[in-house]
Short mmCIF file of C-alpha atoms in Angstrom, two decimals:
data_model
loop_
_atom_site.label_atom_id
_atom_site.label_comp_id
_atom_site.label_asym_id
_atom_site.label_seq_id
_atom_site.Cartn_x
_atom_site.Cartn_y
_atom_site.Cartn_z
CA MET A 1 154.71 -97.34 21.62
CA ARG A 2 155.27 -98.99 25.04
CA TYR A 3 153.32 -98.63 28.71
CA SER A 4 153.86 -99.51 32.14
CA ILE A 5 151.33 -101.65 33.91
CA LEU A 6 149.86 -98.31 35.78
CA ILE A 7 149.97 -95.47 33.16
CA LEU A 8 150.33 -95.02 29.69
CA ILE A 9 151.96 -91.90 29.32
CA SER A 10 153.46 -89.79 31.70
CA LEU A 11 152.66 -85.79 31.91
CA LEU A 12 153.59 -82.87 33.96
CA PHE A 13 151.43 -83.57 37.00
CA ALA A 14 150.08 -80.55 38.87
CA PHE A 15 146.87 -80.26 40.73
CA LYS A 16 145.17 -76.98 39.56
CA GLY A 17 142.27 -77.43 42.89
CA GLU A 18 140.45 -80.01 44.56
CA ALA A 19 136.75 -80.42 44.86
CA GLN A 20 135.08 -80.99 47.65
CA ASN A 21 134.15 -84.81 49.02
CA ASN A 22 130.49 -85.42 48.70
CA THR A 23 129.77 -88.25 50.72
CA ASN A 24 126.25 -89.00 50.70
CA LYS A 25 125.63 -91.70 47.76
CA ASP A 26 122.20 -91.10 47.63
CA GLU A 27 122.44 -87.95 45.95
CA ALA A 28 126.00 -88.85 44.17
CA GLY A 29 124.96 -88.71 40.28
CA PHE A 30 128.93 -90.41 41.01
CA ASN A 31 130.22 -93.20 42.82
CA LEU A 32 133.97 -94.86 43.16
CA ASN A 33 135.37 -97.05 45.69
CA VAL A 34 138.56 -98.07 46.16
CA ASN A 35 140.53 -100.78 47.76
CA ILE A 36 144.44 -100.56 47.86
CA LEU A 37 145.44 -102.56 51.33
CA SER A 38 149.48 -101.57 50.58
CA GLN A 39 147.95 -97.78 50.52
CA LYS A 40 146.24 -97.02 53.75
CA ASN A 41 145.86 -94.58 55.36
CA ASN A 42 148.06 -92.62 52.23
CA MET A 43 145.76 -89.47 50.74
CA LEU A 44 144.47 -90.73 47.28
CA TYR A 45 143.46 -88.32 44.06
CA LEU A 46 141.20 -88.76 41.97
CA GLY A 47 142.69 -87.05 38.69
CA TYR A 48 141.41 -86.10 34.16
CA TYR A 49 143.76 -84.96 31.26
CA TRP A 50 142.69 -81.49 30.05
CA LYS A 51 144.40 -80.15 27.49
CA GLY A 52 147.51 -81.38 28.21
CA THR A 53 148.39 -80.48 31.75
CA THR A 54 146.20 -82.95 34.81
CA TYR A 55 144.30 -81.80 37.59
CA ALA A 56 142.50 -83.02 40.67
CA ARG A 57 138.91 -83.63 40.22
CA ASP A 58 138.79 -84.98 44.72
CA SER A 59 141.09 -86.78 47.12
CA VAL A 60 140.24 -88.60 49.61
CA GLN A 61 142.49 -90.58 52.94
CA LEU A 62 142.57 -94.41 52.38
CA SER A 63 141.45 -96.03 56.05
CA THR A 64 143.53 -98.49 57.77
CA GLU A 65 142.42 -100.94 55.80
CA GLY A 66 142.85 -99.00 51.87
CA LYS A 67 139.71 -98.30 51.49
CA ALA A 68 138.60 -94.97 50.67
CA SER A 69 135.41 -94.17 48.51
CA LEU A 70 134.73 -90.48 46.52
CA SER A 71 130.93 -89.40 45.76
CA PHE A 72 129.63 -86.92 42.88
CA SER A 73 126.34 -85.70 42.76
CA GLU A 74 126.84 -84.61 39.17
CA GLU A 75 128.31 -87.45 37.51
CA PRO A 76 131.56 -86.75 34.94
CA ALA A 77 132.34 -86.33 31.96
CA ALA A 78 133.32 -89.30 29.71
CA GLY A 79 137.76 -89.46 28.93
CA GLN A 80 140.41 -90.53 31.00
CA TYR A 81 141.25 -90.79 34.90
CA PHE A 82 143.67 -91.59 37.07
CA ILE A 83 144.21 -92.85 40.05
CA PHE A 84 146.75 -90.97 42.11
CA ILE A 85 148.83 -92.06 45.60
CA LYS A 86 152.29 -90.98 44.98
CA PRO A 87 155.01 -90.09 41.72
CA ASP A 88 155.52 -93.84 41.76
CA PHE A 89 151.56 -94.99 42.33
CA ARG A 90 149.21 -94.79 39.46
CA ILE A 91 147.19 -95.90 37.14
CA ASP A 92 144.60 -94.90 33.93
CA LEU A 93 141.03 -95.55 34.43
CA LEU A 94 138.08 -95.30 31.10
CA ILE A 95 135.29 -93.63 32.39
CA ASP A 96 132.23 -93.11 29.89
CA LYS A 97 128.95 -92.29 29.63
CA GLY A 98 126.67 -94.68 32.60
CA GLU A 99 129.85 -95.75 34.57
CA ASN A 100 128.89 -93.84 37.79
CA ASP A 101 128.59 -96.85 40.22
CA ILE A 102 132.52 -98.09 40.02
CA GLN A 103 134.56 -100.49 42.61
CA LEU A 104 138.27 -101.20 41.85
CA PHE A 105 140.55 -103.17 44.01
CA ILE A 106 143.92 -102.99 43.35
CA ASN A 107 146.54 -105.58 44.07
CA GLU A 108 150.06 -103.20 44.17
CA LYS A 109 151.95 -106.34 43.83
CA ASP A 110 150.47 -108.24 41.22
CA PHE A 111 147.96 -105.91 38.97
CA THR A 112 146.54 -108.74 36.57
CA LYS A 113 145.30 -110.12 39.96
CA SER A 114 142.78 -106.19 40.37
CA THR A 115 139.52 -106.10 39.70
CA VAL A 116 137.50 -103.71 37.94
CA THR A 117 133.60 -103.56 38.37
CA GLY A 118 130.69 -100.70 37.26
CA SER A 119 133.41 -99.76 34.01
CA ASN A 120 133.67 -102.15 31.37
CA ASN A 121 136.11 -99.74 29.63
CA THR A 122 138.38 -99.96 32.60
CA LYS A 123 138.23 -103.90 32.79
CA LEU A 124 139.03 -104.06 28.56
CA LEU A 125 142.05 -101.24 29.39
CA TRP A 126 143.67 -102.68 32.00
CA THR A 127 143.14 -106.54 30.83
CA TYR A 128 145.52 -104.75 27.21
CA LEU A 129 147.71 -103.11 29.56
CA ASN A 130 148.43 -106.72 31.32
CA ASN A 131 149.00 -108.44 27.66
CA ILE A 132 150.78 -105.59 26.51
CA GLN A 133 153.46 -105.72 29.17
CA LYS A 134 154.07 -109.60 28.99
CA ARG A 135 154.66 -109.36 25.44
CA ASP A 136 157.22 -106.69 26.75
CA ILE A 137 158.61 -108.78 28.94
CA GLU A 138 159.05 -111.50 26.70
CA ARG A 139 160.88 -109.33 24.39
CA SER A 140 163.01 -107.75 27.29
CA LYS A 141 163.72 -111.32 27.22
CA LEU A 142 165.07 -111.33 23.96
CA GLU A 143 167.11 -107.79 23.62
CA LYS A 144 168.84 -109.41 27.10
CA GLN A 145 170.01 -112.27 24.94
CA LEU A 146 171.16 -110.32 22.16
CA GLU A 147 173.39 -108.01 24.14
CA ASP A 148 175.34 -111.31 24.77
CA SER A 149 179.18 -110.99 22.58
CA SER A 150 179.26 -114.72 22.33
CA ILE A 151 176.35 -116.47 20.65
CA THR A 152 177.07 -117.70 17.11
CA THR A 153 175.47 -115.62 14.53
CA GLN A 154 173.12 -118.03 13.92
CA LYS A 155 171.78 -117.30 17.26
CA ARG A 156 171.63 -113.71 16.76
CA LYS A 157 170.07 -114.06 13.17
CA ASN A 158 167.44 -116.36 15.03
CA LEU A 159 167.12 -113.71 17.37
CA GLY A 160 166.12 -110.74 15.45
CA VAL A 161 163.69 -113.51 14.15
CA GLU A 162 161.55 -113.84 17.29
CA ILE A 163 161.73 -110.52 17.37
CA GLN A 164 160.29 -109.35 14.18
CA LYS A 165 157.59 -112.16 15.02
CA LEU A 166 156.64 -111.85 19.17
CA ASP A 167 156.65 -106.99 16.85
CA GLU A 168 153.87 -108.35 14.68
CA ASN A 169 152.10 -110.75 16.24
CA THR A 170 151.71 -107.63 18.58
CA GLN A 171 150.70 -105.65 16.28
CA ALA A 172 148.26 -107.26 15.29
CA TYR A 173 146.59 -108.43 18.76
CA ILE A 174 146.60 -104.46 18.65
CA GLN A 175 144.69 -103.88 15.90
CA LYS A 176 142.72 -106.81 16.60
CA THR A 177 141.30 -105.34 20.01
CA ILE A 178 140.86 -102.26 18.68
CA LYS A 179 138.33 -103.65 15.56
CA ASP A 180 137.32 -105.85 18.34
CA ASN A 181 136.20 -102.98 20.20
CA LYS A 182 135.20 -99.97 18.19
CA ASP A 183 131.83 -99.67 19.62
CA ASN A 184 133.05 -98.29 22.69
CA TRP A 185 135.13 -95.74 24.28
CA PHE A 186 138.18 -97.53 25.06
CA GLY A 187 138.84 -99.48 21.24
CA VAL A 188 138.01 -95.18 20.33
CA PHE A 189 140.62 -93.86 22.72
CA LEU A 190 143.10 -97.22 22.10
CA LYS A 191 143.05 -96.67 18.36
CA GLY A 192 143.10 -92.91 18.42
CA MET A 193 146.78 -93.41 20.05
CA GLU A 194 147.77 -95.90 16.87
CA SER A 195 150.11 -93.84 14.22
CA VAL A 196 149.17 -93.99 11.02
CA THR A 197 151.40 -96.07 8.94
CA LEU A 198 152.97 -94.63 5.96
CA PRO A 199 153.71 -96.05 2.47
CA TYR A 200 156.49 -96.59 3.21
CA LYS A 201 159.08 -98.14 6.44
CA GLN A 202 161.73 -96.73 6.12
CA PRO A 203 162.66 -94.46 2.74
CA LYS A 204 165.31 -94.51 0.65
CA ASP A 205 165.35 -91.04 -0.86
CA GLY A 206 163.87 -87.68 -1.06
CA LYS A 207 160.93 -89.00 -3.14
CA GLU A 208 160.21 -91.95 -0.45
CA PHE A 209 160.64 -89.68 1.92
CA GLN A 210 158.18 -86.38 0.37
CA GLU A 211 155.83 -89.67 -0.40
CA ASN A 212 155.89 -90.28 3.45
CA ARG A 213 155.59 -86.26 4.38
CA GLU A 214 152.64 -85.31 1.80
CA TYR A 215 150.68 -88.99 3.15
CA GLY A 216 151.41 -88.27 7.09
CA LYS A 217 150.59 -84.28 6.76
CA LEU A 218 146.90 -85.76 5.30
CA HIS A 219 146.32 -88.64 6.72
CA PHE A 220 147.46 -87.51 10.53
CA PHE A 221 144.13 -87.69 12.18
CA ASP A 222 142.45 -90.95 10.00
CA ASN A 223 142.31 -92.83 13.96
CA ILE A 224 141.45 -90.23 15.95
CA ASP A 225 137.68 -88.65 15.50
CA LEU A 226 137.55 -84.65 16.00
CA THR A 227 134.10 -84.36 16.64
CA ASP A 228 134.41 -86.93 19.41
CA PRO A 229 133.97 -84.77 22.87
CA ARG A 230 135.77 -87.14 25.12
CA LEU A 231 139.07 -87.60 23.19
CA TRP A 232 139.39 -83.58 24.94
CA SER A 233 140.09 -85.61 28.37
CA THR A 234 142.72 -88.07 27.45
CA ASN A 235 146.79 -87.62 27.58
CA TYR A 236 147.27 -87.56 24.35
CA MET A 237 145.12 -85.62 22.04
CA ASN A 238 146.64 -82.24 23.21
CA SER A 239 149.92 -83.52 22.82
CA TYR A 240 148.60 -84.44 18.88
CA ILE A 241 147.41 -81.67 18.10
CA ASP A 242 150.53 -79.52 18.85
CA THR A 243 152.80 -82.26 16.82
CA TYR A 244 150.97 -82.08 13.29
CA ILE A 245 150.91 -78.21 13.58
CA GLN A 246 154.23 -77.90 14.68
CA HIS A 247 156.19 -80.17 12.91
CA TRP A 248 153.73 -81.83 10.20
CA VAL A 249 152.63 -78.78 8.61
CA ASP A 250 154.98 -76.69 6.63
CA GLN A 251 156.22 -73.92 8.78
CA VAL A 252 154.78 -71.23 6.66
CA PRO A 253 152.51 -68.83 8.21
CA ASP A 254 149.53 -69.29 5.13
CA SER A 255 150.62 -73.31 5.48
CA LEU A 256 149.61 -72.91 9.54
CA ALA A 257 146.75 -70.83 9.00
CA ASN A 258 145.03 -73.27 6.30
CA ALA A 259 146.16 -76.47 8.28
CA ALA A 260 144.64 -74.79 11.48
CA SER A 261 141.29 -73.66 10.24
CA GLU A 262 140.97 -77.16 8.32
CA LEU A 263 141.26 -78.90 11.97
CA VAL A 264 138.41 -76.55 12.94
CA ALA A 265 136.63 -77.49 9.48
CA LYS A 266 136.68 -81.14 10.82
CA THR A 267 135.16 -80.62 14.10
CA LYS A 268 131.86 -78.91 13.38
CA GLY A 269 130.03 -82.28 13.46
CA ASN A 270 130.16 -81.48 17.34
CA GLU A 271 130.16 -78.03 19.08
CA PHE A 272 131.98 -78.78 22.25
CA CYS A 273 134.61 -80.46 20.21
CA PHE A 274 134.74 -77.50 17.63
CA LYS A 275 134.15 -74.52 20.98
CA GLU A 276 138.15 -76.51 22.04
CA MET A 277 139.12 -76.83 18.56
CA LEU A 278 138.73 -72.85 17.60
CA SER A 279 139.35 -72.25 21.34
CA LYS A 280 142.79 -73.41 21.24
CA LEU A 281 144.17 -72.77 17.83
CA THR A 282 142.78 -69.38 18.01
CA ASN A 283 143.91 -68.47 22.46
CA GLU A 284 147.30 -70.14 21.32
CA SER A 285 148.60 -67.91 18.29
CA LEU A 286 147.36 -64.97 20.08
CA LYS A 287 149.62 -65.61 22.54
CA SER A 288 152.60 -66.36 20.86
CA LEU A 289 155.12 -64.21 20.46
CA ARG A 290 156.35 -66.09 17.00
CA MET A 291 156.18 -63.74 14.07
CA GLY A 292 153.56 -65.19 11.44
CA ASP A 293 151.42 -66.59 13.96
CA GLU A 294 148.82 -64.08 13.43
CA ASN A 295 148.07 -65.40 9.99
CA ILE A 296 146.16 -67.62 12.70
CA TRP A 297 144.08 -66.30 14.09
CA ALA A 298 143.14 -64.09 12.39
CA ARG A 299 142.34 -66.79 9.35
CA LEU A 300 140.17 -68.64 12.09
CA ALA A 301 138.52 -65.61 12.74
CA GLU A 302 137.39 -64.26 9.15
CA ASP A 303 136.16 -68.15 9.09
CA TYR A 304 134.48 -69.15 12.35
CA ILE A 305 133.92 -65.66 14.14
CA PHE A 306 133.48 -62.71 12.39
CA ASP A 307 129.67 -62.36 12.32
CA LYS A 308 129.01 -65.37 12.49
CA ASP A 309 127.22 -67.30 15.12
CA VAL A 310 129.38 -67.91 18.25
CA VAL A 311 127.43 -67.80 20.87
CA TRP A 312 130.64 -68.24 23.51
CA ILE A 313 132.32 -65.54 22.21
CA ASP A 314 130.78 -62.54 24.08
CA SER A 315 130.70 -58.80 22.42
CA ALA A 316 132.72 -57.26 24.91
CA GLN A 317 136.11 -60.45 23.35
CA ASN A 318 134.94 -59.99 19.57
CA LEU A 319 135.17 -56.05 19.77
CA GLU A 320 139.02 -57.22 21.09
CA LEU A 321 139.59 -59.06 18.52
CA ARG A 322 138.20 -57.38 16.03
CA LYS A 323 140.17 -54.51 17.20
CA GLN A 324 142.78 -56.50 16.72
CA TYR A 325 142.70 -57.88 13.72
CA GLU A 326 141.86 -54.92 12.15
CA LEU A 327 145.76 -53.38 12.79
CA ILE A 328 146.83 -56.49 10.71
CA LYS A 329 144.70 -57.79 8.44
CA ASN A 330 146.39 -55.86 5.59
CA ASN A 331 149.95 -56.33 6.38
CA ARG A 332 150.28 -60.24 6.98
CA VAL A 333 153.38 -62.08 6.46
CA GLY A 334 152.83 -63.46 3.26
CA MET A 335 150.21 -60.73 1.97
CA LYS A 336 151.77 -58.76 -0.73
CA ALA A 337 152.79 -55.05 0.34
CA HIS A 338 149.85 -52.29 0.01
CA ASN A 339 151.54 -49.12 -2.01
CA LEU A 340 152.23 -46.46 -0.64
CA ILE A 341 152.87 -42.91 -2.75
CA LEU A 342 154.68 -40.66 -0.71
CA GLN A 343 156.99 -37.68 -0.76
CA THR A 344 160.91 -37.83 0.30
CA LEU A 345 162.41 -35.40 1.41
CA GLU A 346 164.18 -33.69 -1.22
CA GLY A 347 160.19 -33.07 -2.40
CA ASP A 348 159.66 -35.90 -5.13
CA ILE A 349 156.74 -38.76 -5.58
CA ILE A 350 157.59 -41.97 -5.08
CA ASN A 351 155.63 -46.14 -5.01
CA THR A 352 157.23 -48.09 -2.66
CA ASN A 353 156.21 -50.98 -4.68
CA ASP A 354 157.93 -48.95 -8.07
CA ILE A 355 161.09 -49.63 -6.02
CA ASP A 356 163.74 -52.23 -7.90
CA ALA A 357 165.36 -54.55 -4.95
CA GLU A 358 166.08 -57.42 -3.74
CA TYR A 359 164.62 -56.80 0.16
CA LEU A 360 162.87 -53.18 0.90
CA LEU A 361 162.39 -52.98 3.96
CA LEU A 362 160.02 -49.96 5.07
CA TYR A 363 160.69 -48.24 8.07
CA PHE A 364 157.70 -46.78 9.59
CA TYR A 365 159.76 -44.49 12.53
CA ASN A 366 158.48 -40.99 14.72
CA PRO A 367 162.01 -39.21 15.16
CA GLY A 368 160.90 -37.34 19.22
CA CYS A 369 160.58 -41.24 19.95
CA GLY A 370 163.36 -42.78 22.07
CA HIS A 371 163.73 -46.05 20.53
CA CYS A 372 163.97 -44.33 17.22
CA GLN A 373 166.62 -42.82 17.85
CA THR A 374 168.65 -46.19 19.24
CA ALA A 375 167.32 -48.30 16.69
CA THR A 376 167.78 -46.76 13.63
CA PRO A 377 171.51 -45.81 13.86
CA GLU A 378 172.31 -49.62 14.76
CA LEU A 379 170.02 -50.33 11.95
CA HIS A 380 171.96 -48.31 9.37
CA ASP A 381 175.27 -48.98 10.65
CA LYS A 382 175.27 -52.63 10.49
CA LEU A 383 172.18 -53.84 9.36
CA TYR A 384 172.92 -52.09 6.02
CA ALA A 385 175.85 -51.62 5.93
CA LYS A 386 176.57 -55.67 5.44
CA TYR A 387 173.24 -56.37 3.06
CA LYS A 388 173.22 -52.85 0.81
CA ASP A 389 175.48 -54.83 -1.72
CA LYS A 390 173.41 -57.40 -1.72
CA GLY A 391 169.99 -56.14 -3.08
CA LEU A 392 168.84 -54.30 0.36
CA LYS A 393 167.38 -50.76 0.07
CA VAL A 394 164.90 -49.18 3.66
CA VAL A 395 162.28 -46.67 2.71
CA THR A 396 161.71 -44.85 5.89
CA ILE A 397 158.31 -42.81 6.61
CA ASN A 398 158.37 -40.87 9.10
CA LEU A 399 155.48 -40.84 10.79
CA ASN A 400 155.99 -36.74 12.57
CA ASN A 401 155.75 -33.91 9.53
CA ASP A 402 157.56 -31.88 11.18
CA GLN A 403 160.67 -30.31 8.58
CA GLU A 404 163.54 -29.35 10.35
CA GLU A 405 163.17 -31.77 12.73
CA TRP A 406 162.60 -34.27 10.31
CA LYS A 407 165.60 -33.05 7.88
CA LYS A 408 167.79 -33.06 12.61
CA PHE A 409 167.02 -36.50 12.77
CA VAL A 410 168.06 -37.39 8.69
CA LYS A 411 171.04 -35.22 9.32
CA SER A 412 172.19 -36.96 13.15
CA LYS A 413 171.38 -40.49 12.80
CA ASN A 414 173.47 -40.19 8.80
CA ILE A 415 170.96 -42.33 6.63
CA SER A 416 170.86 -39.36 4.22
CA ASP A 417 171.71 -42.69 1.75
CA TRP A 418 168.23 -44.42 2.69
CA ILE A 419 165.18 -43.54 0.67
CA ASN A 420 163.41 -40.67 3.81
CA CYS A 421 159.57 -40.06 3.58
CA ALA A 422 157.11 -38.94 4.73
CA ASP A 423 152.72 -37.91 3.88
CA PRO A 424 152.55 -34.66 4.59
CA GLU A 425 149.13 -35.13 3.91
CA TYR A 426 147.97 -38.42 4.59
CA LYS A 427 146.40 -39.17 1.68
CA SER A 428 148.37 -42.80 1.46
CA GLN A 429 146.44 -43.74 4.28
CA TYR A 430 149.23 -45.72 5.40
CA TRP A 431 147.63 -46.75 8.89
CA MET A 432 145.33 -48.20 6.99
CA TYR A 433 147.20 -50.83 5.92
CA TYR A 434 150.61 -51.01 8.21
CA ASP A 435 150.49 -51.36 11.18
CA THR A 436 152.10 -48.65 12.95
CA SER A 437 150.77 -48.62 16.78
CA GLY A 438 154.15 -49.27 17.34
CA VAL A 439 157.12 -47.40 16.64
CA PRO A 440 159.49 -48.02 14.86
CA ALA A 441 157.37 -50.67 12.96
CA VAL A 442 159.64 -52.67 9.77
CA PHE A 443 157.65 -54.62 7.40
CA VAL A 444 160.46 -56.40 5.16
CA LEU A 445 159.10 -56.83 1.57
CA ASN A 446 161.41 -59.24 -0.58
CA LYS A 447 161.35 -59.05 -4.70
CA ASN A 448 157.86 -59.47 -5.27
CA LYS A 449 156.75 -56.99 -2.31
CA THR A 450 155.53 -59.67 -0.40
CA ILE A 451 155.97 -58.74 3.31
CA ILE A 452 158.63 -62.01 3.74
CA ALA A 453 158.98 -60.34 8.33
CA LYS A 454 157.76 -57.57 10.68
CA LYS A 455 157.60 -56.05 13.68
CA VAL A 456 161.34 -57.94 14.31
CA ASP A 457 164.12 -55.72 16.17
CA GLU A 458 167.37 -55.47 14.30
CA GLN A 459 169.09 -58.26 15.95
CA ASN A 460 166.03 -60.23 14.22
CA LEU A 461 166.48 -58.48 11.27
CA GLU A 462 170.36 -59.60 10.69
CA LYS A 463 169.27 -63.16 11.26
CA LEU A 464 166.73 -62.83 8.37
CA PHE A 465 168.44 -61.73 5.86
CA ASP A 466 171.55 -63.85 6.71
CA TYR A 467 168.92 -67.13 6.54
CA TYR A 468 168.03 -65.45 2.97
CA ILE A 469 170.77 -64.46 1.32
CA ASN A 470 172.59 -67.94 2.17
CA ASN A 471 169.16 -69.83 1.26
CA ASN A 472 169.64 -67.24 -2.48
CA GLY A 473 167.42 -65.51 -1.84
CA ILE A 474 164.87 -67.19 -1.71
CA ASN A 475 161.52 -65.32 -2.43
#
């Protein structure tokens, strides 16, 4: 990674709120004195990082001499902070517990002459960034020489060797810095920014690529202590978790649910980290519109919330989560579909899981439902017509047992070639096994009667079947 001298990784800067200035230093648990002559009279903000966003902790106007002070009655949580004055002026700070009386002198023209007292972690960070910048400048000069098309082949080769040696030297410097500071916040922070080293730097074939992927999944968080609460107040923790879930874990509902549960388990040594990880993964999957993400929050609820002593989830929240869980607990993507014993329009009895089909679509509807009136013929005339010769069968389950209305609906929508069913005596208890809280409700089963999709509209159903059939009927 390469960093500018003033900022590590750029994130959207969004002030979510400002605390009132407390200038009574006798009562303060934290004091920050700043001297930046080049920014006199400008507004200065002290910000912090939290879950992928930046927030303003407080603000103050610099004097005509470029000086300002901020004081708080309580010591802020340990983490990564920054001074922000304008978009091109932002400086990172690392503050640990006990570093509550800090003085900053910032020389904007020559940052190497800037000083900090009261925060050794910030001092170490600035020294590190200065050294990295020097190496970056040196590397840029070598790369500039490579752009000269007139240089000899030998010169080009020599420059390549110099760049490689410089990169190796830089990496050795980073590793030594991490090792020398393993017991302080700066060292923990810096180590967390280091990606794990994969077995193959440049995989030659599919086998080596797959080995890299498996190793990466297993060791992705080797450099991060998931029980260290300070890491939640950095500009990389949130994105690391997202990258792992979205790009390293197999994008299969059960795999995602397993990975999420394992991540939460790794935080159980610290109550704060446990709460933040569980809250993040549960809330994000609850809000997600991506099919199958419900498997994540359902698994987390099973493993860590329901019937567990989680004091920060109140009874109302627990009850609401339980209600949503009851709707999907037996019909999540990847589950074996529950067999339904139903009666056809002709009076025959069928078992849904006995129907031989490459793909079986269970279609719960109500003839009086406006959306069902329009969606049903579109499903029949487009999707079914396109895929019926490729192994698709459809079972409709009428939730309204008015026999005449049912017959009228089947005839008017021209769906007599579907398997039209109902449960007039409610013996199947379909509502216990399928979420029919909204209709039409669609569940797609593969040949093995595993649920591969649910609650998909007509347009996305076509994309789904195109994918499965074009990939040789993955089951």
